[in-house]
Short mmCIF file of C-alpha atoms in Angstrom, two decimals:
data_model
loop_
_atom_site.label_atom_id
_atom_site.label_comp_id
_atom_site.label_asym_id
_atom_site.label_seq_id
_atom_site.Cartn_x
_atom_site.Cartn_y
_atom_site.Cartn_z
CA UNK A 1040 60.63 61.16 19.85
CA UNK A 1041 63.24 63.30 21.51
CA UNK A 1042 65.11 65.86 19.83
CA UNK A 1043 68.71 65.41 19.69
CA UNK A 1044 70.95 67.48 21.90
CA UNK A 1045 74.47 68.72 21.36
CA UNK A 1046 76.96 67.09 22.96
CA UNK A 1047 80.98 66.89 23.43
CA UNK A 1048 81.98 63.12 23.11
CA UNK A 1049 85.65 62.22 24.87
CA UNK A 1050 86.85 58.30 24.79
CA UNK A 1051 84.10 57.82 21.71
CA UNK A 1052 85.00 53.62 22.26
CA UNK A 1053 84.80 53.56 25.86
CA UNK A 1054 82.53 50.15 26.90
CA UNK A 1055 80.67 52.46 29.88
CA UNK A 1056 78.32 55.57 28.34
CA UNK A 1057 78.54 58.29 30.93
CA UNK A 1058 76.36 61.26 30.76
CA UNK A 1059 76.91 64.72 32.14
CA UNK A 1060 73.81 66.92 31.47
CA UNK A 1061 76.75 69.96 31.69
CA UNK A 1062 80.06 71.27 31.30
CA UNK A 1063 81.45 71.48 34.75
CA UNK A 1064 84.94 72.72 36.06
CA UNK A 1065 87.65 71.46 35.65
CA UNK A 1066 89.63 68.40 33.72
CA UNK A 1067 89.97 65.42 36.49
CA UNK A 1068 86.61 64.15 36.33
CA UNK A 1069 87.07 63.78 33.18
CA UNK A 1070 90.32 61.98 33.15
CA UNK A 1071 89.16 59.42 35.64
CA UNK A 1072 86.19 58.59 33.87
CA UNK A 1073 87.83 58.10 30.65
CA UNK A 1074 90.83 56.26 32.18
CA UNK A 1075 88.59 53.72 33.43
CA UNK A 1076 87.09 52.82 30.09
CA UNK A 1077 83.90 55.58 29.90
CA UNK A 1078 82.56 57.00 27.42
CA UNK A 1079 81.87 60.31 28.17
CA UNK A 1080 79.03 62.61 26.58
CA UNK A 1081 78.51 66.26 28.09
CA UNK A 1082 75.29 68.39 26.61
CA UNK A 1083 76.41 71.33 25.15
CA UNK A 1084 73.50 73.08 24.94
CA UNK A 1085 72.94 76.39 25.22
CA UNK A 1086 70.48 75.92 27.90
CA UNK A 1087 70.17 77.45 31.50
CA UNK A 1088 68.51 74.73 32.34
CA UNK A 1089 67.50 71.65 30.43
CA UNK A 1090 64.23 69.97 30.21
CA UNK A 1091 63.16 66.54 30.79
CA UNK A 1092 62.79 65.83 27.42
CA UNK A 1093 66.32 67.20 26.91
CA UNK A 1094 67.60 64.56 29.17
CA UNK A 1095 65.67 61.77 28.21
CA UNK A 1096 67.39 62.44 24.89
CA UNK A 1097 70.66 62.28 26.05
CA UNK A 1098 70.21 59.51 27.76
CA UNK A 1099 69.13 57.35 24.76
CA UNK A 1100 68.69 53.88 24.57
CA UNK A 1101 71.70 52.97 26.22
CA UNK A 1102 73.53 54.79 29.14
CA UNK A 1103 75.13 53.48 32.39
CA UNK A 1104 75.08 56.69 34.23
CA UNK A 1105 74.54 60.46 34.58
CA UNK A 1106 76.00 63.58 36.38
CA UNK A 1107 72.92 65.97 36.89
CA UNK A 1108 72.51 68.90 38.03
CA UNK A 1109 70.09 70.71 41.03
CA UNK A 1110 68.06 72.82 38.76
CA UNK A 1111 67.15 69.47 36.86
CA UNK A 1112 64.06 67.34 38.01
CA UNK A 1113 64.90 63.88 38.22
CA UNK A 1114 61.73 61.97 38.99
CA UNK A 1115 59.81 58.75 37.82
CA UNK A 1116 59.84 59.77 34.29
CA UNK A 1117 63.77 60.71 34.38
CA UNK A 1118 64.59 57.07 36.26
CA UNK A 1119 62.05 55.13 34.26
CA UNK A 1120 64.15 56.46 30.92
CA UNK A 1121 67.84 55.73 32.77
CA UNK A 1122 66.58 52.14 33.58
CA UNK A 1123 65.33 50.95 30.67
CA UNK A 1124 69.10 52.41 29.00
CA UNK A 1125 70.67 50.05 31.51
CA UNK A 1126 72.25 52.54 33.48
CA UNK A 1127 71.76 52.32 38.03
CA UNK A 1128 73.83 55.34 38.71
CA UNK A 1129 73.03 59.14 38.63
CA UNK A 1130 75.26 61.71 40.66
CA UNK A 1131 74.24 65.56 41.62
CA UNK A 1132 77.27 67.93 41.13
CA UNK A 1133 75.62 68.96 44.83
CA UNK A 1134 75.33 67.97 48.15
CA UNK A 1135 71.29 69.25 47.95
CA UNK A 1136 69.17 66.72 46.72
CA UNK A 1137 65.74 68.53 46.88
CA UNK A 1138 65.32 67.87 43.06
CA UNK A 1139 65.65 64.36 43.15
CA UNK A 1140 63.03 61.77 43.59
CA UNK A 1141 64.77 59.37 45.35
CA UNK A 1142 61.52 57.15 46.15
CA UNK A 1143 61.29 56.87 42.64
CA UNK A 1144 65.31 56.11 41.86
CA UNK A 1145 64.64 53.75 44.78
CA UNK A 1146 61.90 51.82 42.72
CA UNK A 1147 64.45 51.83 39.79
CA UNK A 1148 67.51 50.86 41.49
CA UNK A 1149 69.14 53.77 40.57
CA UNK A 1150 71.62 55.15 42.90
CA UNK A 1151 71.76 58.47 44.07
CA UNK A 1152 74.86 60.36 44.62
CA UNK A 1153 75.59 63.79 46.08
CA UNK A 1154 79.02 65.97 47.10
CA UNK A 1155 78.67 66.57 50.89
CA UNK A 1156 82.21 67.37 52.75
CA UNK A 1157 83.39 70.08 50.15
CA UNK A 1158 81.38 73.08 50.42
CA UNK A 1159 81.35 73.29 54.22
CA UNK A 1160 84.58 75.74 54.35
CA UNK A 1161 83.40 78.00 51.02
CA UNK A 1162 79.99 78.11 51.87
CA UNK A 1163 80.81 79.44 55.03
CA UNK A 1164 82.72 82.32 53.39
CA UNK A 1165 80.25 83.47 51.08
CA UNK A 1166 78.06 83.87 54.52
CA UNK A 1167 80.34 85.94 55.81
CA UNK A 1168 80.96 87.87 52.78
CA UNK A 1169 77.48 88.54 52.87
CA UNK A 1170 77.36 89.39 56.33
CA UNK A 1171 80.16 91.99 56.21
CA UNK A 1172 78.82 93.20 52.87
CA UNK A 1173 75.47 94.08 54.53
CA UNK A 1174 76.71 95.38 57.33
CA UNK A 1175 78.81 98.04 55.69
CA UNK A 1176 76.87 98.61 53.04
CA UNK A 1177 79.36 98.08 50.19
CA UNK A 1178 77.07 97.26 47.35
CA UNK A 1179 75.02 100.49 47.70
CA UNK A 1180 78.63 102.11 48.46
CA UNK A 1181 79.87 100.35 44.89
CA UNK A 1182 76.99 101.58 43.19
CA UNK A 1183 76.76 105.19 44.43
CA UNK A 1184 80.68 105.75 43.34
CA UNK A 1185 80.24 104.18 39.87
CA UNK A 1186 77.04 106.09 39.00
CA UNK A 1187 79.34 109.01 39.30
CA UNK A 1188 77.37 110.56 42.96
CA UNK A 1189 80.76 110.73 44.96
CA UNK A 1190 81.33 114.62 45.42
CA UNK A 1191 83.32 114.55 48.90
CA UNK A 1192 83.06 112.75 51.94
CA UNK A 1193 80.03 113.86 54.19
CA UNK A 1194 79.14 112.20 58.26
CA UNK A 1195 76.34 110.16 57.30
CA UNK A 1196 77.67 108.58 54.16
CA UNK A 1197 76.75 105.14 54.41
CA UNK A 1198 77.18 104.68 57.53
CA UNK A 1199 76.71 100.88 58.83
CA UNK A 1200 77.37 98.40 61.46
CA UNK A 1201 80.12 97.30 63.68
CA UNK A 1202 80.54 93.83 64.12
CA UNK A 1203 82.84 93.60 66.81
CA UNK A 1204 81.17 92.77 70.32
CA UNK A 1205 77.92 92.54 68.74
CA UNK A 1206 76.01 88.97 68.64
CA UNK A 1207 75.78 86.74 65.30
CA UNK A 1208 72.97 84.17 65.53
CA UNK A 1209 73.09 80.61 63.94
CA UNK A 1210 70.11 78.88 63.03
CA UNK A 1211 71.23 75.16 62.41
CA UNK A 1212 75.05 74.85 63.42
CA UNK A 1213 76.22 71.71 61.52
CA UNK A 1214 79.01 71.90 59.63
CA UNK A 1215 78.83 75.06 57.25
CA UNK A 1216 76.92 77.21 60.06
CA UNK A 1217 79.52 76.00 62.55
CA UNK A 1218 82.08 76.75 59.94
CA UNK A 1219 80.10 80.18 59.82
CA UNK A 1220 80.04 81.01 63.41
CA UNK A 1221 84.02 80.25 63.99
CA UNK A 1222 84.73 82.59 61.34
CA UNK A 1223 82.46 85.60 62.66
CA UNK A 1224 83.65 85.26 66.38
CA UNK A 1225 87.48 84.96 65.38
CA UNK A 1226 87.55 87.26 62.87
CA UNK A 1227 85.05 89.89 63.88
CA UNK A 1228 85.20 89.51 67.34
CA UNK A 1229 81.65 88.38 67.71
CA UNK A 1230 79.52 86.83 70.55
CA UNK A 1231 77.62 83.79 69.31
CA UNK A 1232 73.84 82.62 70.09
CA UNK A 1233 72.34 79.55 67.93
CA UNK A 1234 69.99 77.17 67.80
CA UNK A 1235 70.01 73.30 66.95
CA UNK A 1236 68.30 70.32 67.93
CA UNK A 1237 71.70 69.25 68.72
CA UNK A 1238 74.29 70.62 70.74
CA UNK A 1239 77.38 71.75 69.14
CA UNK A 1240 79.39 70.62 71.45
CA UNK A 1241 83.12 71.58 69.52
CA UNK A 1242 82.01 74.91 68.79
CA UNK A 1243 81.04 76.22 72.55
CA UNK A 1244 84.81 74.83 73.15
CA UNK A 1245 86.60 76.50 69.71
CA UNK A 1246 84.35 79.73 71.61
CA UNK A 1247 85.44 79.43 75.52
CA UNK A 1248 86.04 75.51 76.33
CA UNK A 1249 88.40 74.92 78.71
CA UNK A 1250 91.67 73.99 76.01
CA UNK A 1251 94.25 76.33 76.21
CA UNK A 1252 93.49 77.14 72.60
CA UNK A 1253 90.22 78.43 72.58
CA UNK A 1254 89.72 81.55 70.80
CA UNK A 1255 88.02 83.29 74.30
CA UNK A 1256 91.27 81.87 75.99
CA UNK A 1257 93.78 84.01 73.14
CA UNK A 1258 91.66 86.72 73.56
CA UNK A 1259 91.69 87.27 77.45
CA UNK A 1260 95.66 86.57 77.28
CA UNK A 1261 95.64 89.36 74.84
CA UNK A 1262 94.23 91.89 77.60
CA UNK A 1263 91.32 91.37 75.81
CA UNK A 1264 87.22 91.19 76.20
CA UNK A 1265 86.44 87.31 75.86
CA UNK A 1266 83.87 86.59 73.64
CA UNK A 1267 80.82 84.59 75.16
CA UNK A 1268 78.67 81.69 73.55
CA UNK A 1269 74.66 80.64 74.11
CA UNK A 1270 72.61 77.99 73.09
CA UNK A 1271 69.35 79.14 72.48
CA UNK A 1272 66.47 77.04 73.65
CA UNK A 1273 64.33 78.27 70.84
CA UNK A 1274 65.02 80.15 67.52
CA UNK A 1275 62.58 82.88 68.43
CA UNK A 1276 65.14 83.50 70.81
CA UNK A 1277 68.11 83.92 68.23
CA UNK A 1278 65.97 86.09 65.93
CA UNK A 1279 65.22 88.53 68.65
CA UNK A 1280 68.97 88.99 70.21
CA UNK A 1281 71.17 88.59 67.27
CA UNK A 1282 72.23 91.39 64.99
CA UNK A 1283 73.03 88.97 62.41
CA UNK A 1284 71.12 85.57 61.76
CA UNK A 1285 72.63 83.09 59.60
CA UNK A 1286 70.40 80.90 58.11
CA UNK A 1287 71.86 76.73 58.16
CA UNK A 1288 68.57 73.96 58.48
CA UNK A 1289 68.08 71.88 56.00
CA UNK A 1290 64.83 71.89 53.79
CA UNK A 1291 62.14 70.02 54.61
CA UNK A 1292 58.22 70.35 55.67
CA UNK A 1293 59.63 72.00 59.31
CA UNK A 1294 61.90 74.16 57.55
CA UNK A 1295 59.45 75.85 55.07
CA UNK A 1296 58.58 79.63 55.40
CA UNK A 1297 60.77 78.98 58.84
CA UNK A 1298 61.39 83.03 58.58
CA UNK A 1299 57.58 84.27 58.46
CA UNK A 1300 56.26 87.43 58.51
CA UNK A 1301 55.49 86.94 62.43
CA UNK A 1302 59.28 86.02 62.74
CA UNK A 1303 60.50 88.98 60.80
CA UNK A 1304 59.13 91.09 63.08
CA UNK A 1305 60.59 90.01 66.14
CA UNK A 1306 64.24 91.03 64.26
CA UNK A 1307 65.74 94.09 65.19
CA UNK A 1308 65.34 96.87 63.06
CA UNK A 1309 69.06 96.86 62.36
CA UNK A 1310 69.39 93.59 61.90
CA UNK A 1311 71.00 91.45 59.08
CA UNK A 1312 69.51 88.12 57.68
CA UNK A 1313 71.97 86.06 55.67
CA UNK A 1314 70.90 83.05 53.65
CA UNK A 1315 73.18 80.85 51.62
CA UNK A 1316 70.40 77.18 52.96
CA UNK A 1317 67.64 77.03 50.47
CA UNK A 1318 65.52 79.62 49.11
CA UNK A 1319 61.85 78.60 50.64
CA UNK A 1320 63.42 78.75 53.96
CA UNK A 1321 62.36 82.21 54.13
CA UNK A 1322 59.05 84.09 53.14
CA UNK A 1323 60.06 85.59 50.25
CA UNK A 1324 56.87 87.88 49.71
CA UNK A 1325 56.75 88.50 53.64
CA UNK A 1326 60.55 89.59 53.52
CA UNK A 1327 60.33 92.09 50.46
CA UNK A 1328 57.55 93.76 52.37
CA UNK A 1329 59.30 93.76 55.24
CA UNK A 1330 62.65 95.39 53.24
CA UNK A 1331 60.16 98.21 52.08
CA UNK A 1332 59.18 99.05 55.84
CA UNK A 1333 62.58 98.29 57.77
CA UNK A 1334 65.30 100.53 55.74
CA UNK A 1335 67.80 99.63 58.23
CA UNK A 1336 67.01 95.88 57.99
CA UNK A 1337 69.28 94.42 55.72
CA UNK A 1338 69.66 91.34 53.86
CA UNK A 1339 71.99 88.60 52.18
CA UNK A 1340 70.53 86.18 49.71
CA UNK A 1341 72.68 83.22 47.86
CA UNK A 1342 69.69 81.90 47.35
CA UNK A 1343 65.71 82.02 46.34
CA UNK A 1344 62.16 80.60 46.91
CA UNK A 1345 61.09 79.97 43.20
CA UNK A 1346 64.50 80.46 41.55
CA UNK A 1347 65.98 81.19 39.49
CA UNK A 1348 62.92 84.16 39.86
CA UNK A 1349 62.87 86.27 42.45
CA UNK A 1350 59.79 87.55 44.24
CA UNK A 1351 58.38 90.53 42.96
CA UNK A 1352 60.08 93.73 44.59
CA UNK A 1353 62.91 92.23 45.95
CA UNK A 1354 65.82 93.20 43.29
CA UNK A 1355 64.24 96.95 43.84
CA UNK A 1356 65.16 97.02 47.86
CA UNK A 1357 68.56 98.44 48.31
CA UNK A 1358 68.91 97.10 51.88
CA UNK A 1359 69.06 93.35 49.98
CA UNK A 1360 72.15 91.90 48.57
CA UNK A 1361 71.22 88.76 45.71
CA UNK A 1362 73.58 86.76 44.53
CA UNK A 1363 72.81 84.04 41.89
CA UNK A 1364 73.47 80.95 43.97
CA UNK A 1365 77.34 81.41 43.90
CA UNK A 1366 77.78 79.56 47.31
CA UNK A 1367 79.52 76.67 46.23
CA UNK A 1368 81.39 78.61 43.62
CA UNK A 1369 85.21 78.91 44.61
CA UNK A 1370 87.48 77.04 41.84
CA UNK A 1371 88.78 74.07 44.45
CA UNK A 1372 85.12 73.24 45.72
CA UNK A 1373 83.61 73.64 41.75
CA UNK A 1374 86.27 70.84 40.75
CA UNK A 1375 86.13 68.69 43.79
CA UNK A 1376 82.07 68.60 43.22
CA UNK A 1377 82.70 67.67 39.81
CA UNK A 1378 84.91 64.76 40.88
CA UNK A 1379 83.10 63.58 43.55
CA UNK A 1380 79.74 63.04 41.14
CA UNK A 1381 82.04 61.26 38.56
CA UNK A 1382 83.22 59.04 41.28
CA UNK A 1383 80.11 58.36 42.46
CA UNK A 1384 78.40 57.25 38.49
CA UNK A 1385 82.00 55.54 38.33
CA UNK A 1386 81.74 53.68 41.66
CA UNK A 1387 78.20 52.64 41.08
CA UNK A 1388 79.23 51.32 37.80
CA UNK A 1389 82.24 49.38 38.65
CA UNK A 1390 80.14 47.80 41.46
CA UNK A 1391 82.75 49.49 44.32
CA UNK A 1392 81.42 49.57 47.90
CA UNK A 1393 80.06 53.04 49.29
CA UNK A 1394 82.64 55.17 51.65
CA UNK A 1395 82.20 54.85 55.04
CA UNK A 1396 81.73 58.45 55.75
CA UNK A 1397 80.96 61.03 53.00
CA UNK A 1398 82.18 64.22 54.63
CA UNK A 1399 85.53 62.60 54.68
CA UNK A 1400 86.43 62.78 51.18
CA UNK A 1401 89.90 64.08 51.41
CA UNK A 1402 91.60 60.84 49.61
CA UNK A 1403 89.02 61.38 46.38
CA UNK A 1404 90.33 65.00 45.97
CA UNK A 1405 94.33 63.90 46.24
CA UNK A 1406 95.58 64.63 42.49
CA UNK A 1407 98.63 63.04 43.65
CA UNK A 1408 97.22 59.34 44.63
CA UNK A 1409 94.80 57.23 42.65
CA UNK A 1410 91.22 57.62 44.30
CA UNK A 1411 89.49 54.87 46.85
CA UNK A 1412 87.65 52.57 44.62
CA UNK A 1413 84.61 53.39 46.38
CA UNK A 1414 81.57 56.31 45.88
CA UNK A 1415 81.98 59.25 47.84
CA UNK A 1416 78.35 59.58 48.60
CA UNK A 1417 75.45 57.61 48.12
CA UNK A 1418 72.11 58.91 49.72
CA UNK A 1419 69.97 55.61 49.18
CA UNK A 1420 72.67 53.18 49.76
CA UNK A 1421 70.64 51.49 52.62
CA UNK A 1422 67.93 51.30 50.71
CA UNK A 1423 69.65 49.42 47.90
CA UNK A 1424 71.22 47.71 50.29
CA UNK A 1425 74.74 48.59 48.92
CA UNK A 1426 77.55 47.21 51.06
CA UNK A 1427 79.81 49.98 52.76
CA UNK A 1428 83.51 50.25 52.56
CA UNK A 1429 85.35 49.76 55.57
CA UNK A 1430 88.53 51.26 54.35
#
């Protein structure tokens, strides 16, 4: 039997049992839950992360939905315990889905949600506040002057890169690493290579398109140098020109270790290698030892192959920047994530069509209007065979 869990209970006679494995930001997810007849349970526990037979136990034997989270593993025995409580809808507070089964939600008929179209902008920033971190050093700077070293300025103190007129390199320019890219060439002045199985077609014209508008088109009216774009025909390519290299694929079996040791060393030895994707993207073991032998290589990492660990050596390297996984983290995004997984248990629950297009969730994040009645986002609504919303 599973031991009970603490929990905060809000609309305790609501006719739907909602379950969010965690506090999350904010208070309109939790209003438009409860205003449409939910009860809602969030675990309290004191727990990081909670287990799966801390879920099963909230879940119980009756619940019509739940709002996970990434770090949880939601597989066959996590869907097999949600069905048999009655419940067909389970939301990630993420637009990553790695942790989820969704063969196994699939054989349930459990719908999947996720968050995509509100971490494009703020994921993009915390690349580029990694980037310029790196670049200038400001961590080591930070630490030096509060360890009480500062004595006077000297030449060679901390001395970093420039960014303007150098090249940042894209690997993967959908939305956040196109997002990236715009904000490294207009506000550092950079050149741009990248790499995608797909041309990104609106960001070689935001570069130096033909529009009068185009950033390259400001800057030569300015008296300016223009700055130039390439699409690289392979990422080998990217890694080797690039002074920065921003990290964007997705995670799958082509994506795995895509930064090897072999890769690594065709960086410059200056170079800076951001990462706010997915941990296992890179090598972690291969990049620590490359840290230790390339001082001047530095690094930016949001996030980690077997987090929340990190490989042995890496938190020693001063030419690596680690953040805990803080991508996502600005205050609008946080809140919009939270609504968008409520609305997605909600929808599911209701029996609402899925939106048409879940990067276009502007109307579910109006406080001012009532929400579509329709999920956000659901990643196996074919499969289910869910009908679509053609609002």
């Amino acid at each position: 039997m599973a031991k009970p869990v603490s929990i905060e209970v809000w609309n305790p006679n609501g006719k739907y049992r909602v379950v969010s494995t965690k506090p999350m930001p904010g208070t309109r997810w939790i209003n438009l839950l409860i205003q449409n007849d939910c009860r809602l349970e969030i675990c309290t526990e004191k727990k990081t992360i909670l287990s799966i037979q801390d879920i099963i136990a909230l879940i119980g034997d009756k619940c019509d939905g739940v709002i996970g989270q990434l770090t949880e593993d939601w597989g066959e025995e996590l869907f097999s315990a949600l069905s048999r409580a009655g419940g067909k809808a389970f939301s990630n507070m993420a637009v990553g889905y790695n942790n989820v089964d969704v063969d196994a939600a699939n054989k349930y008929g459990v719908a999947v949600g996720n968050t995509p179209g509100v971490l494009t902008e703020t994921t993009a920033e915390l690349a580029a506040s990694l980037s310029l971190a790196a670049a200038r050093r400001i961590v080591e700077a930070d630490e030096f002057m509060r360890a009480g070293l500062y004595d006077g300025w000297l030449p060679h103190l901390f001395v970093g890169n420039l960014l303007k007129g150098q090249t940042v390199g894209v690997i993967g320019a959908g939305r956040i690493g196109s997002a990236y890219a715009r904000m490294m060439v207009e506000g550092f002045k950079m050149n741009l290579i990248y790499y995608d199985l797909y041309q990104a077609t609106r960001l070689e014209k935001f570069v130096t398109g033909m529009l009068p508008l185009t950033y390259g088109a400001f800057l030569k009216a300015s008296g300016e140098t223009p700055v130039t774009w390439k699409r690289a025909s392979t990422m080998d390519e990217v890694l080797q020109e690039a002074d920065i290299i921003s990290l964007h694929p997705i995670l799958d079996k082509t994506t795995y270790h895509l930064v090897n040791k072999e890769r690594l060393s065709k960086m410059k030895k200056e170079a800076i290698l951001i990462n706010c994707s997915r941990g296992p993207v890179i090598d972690e073991t291969a990049l620590v030892e490359h840290l230790k032998h390339n001082p001047m290589f530095r690094v930016g990492l949001d996030v980690f192959e077997d987090e929340p660990f990190m490989k042995p050596g890496l938190a020693e390297q001063k030419n690596a920047i680690v953040v805990p996984h803080i991508a996502s983290a600005s205050k609008w995004t946080r809140e919009g994530m939270a609504t968008l997984a409520a609305l997605n248990v909600l929808g599911k629950i209701k029996g609402y069509p899925v939106w048409f297009d879940g990067n276009r969730v502007e109307p579910f994040l109006n406080e001012n209007a009532r929400p579509p009645a329709a999920c956000p986002s659901i990643v196996n609504a074919k499969a289910l065979g869910l009908p679509s919303s053609k609002l």
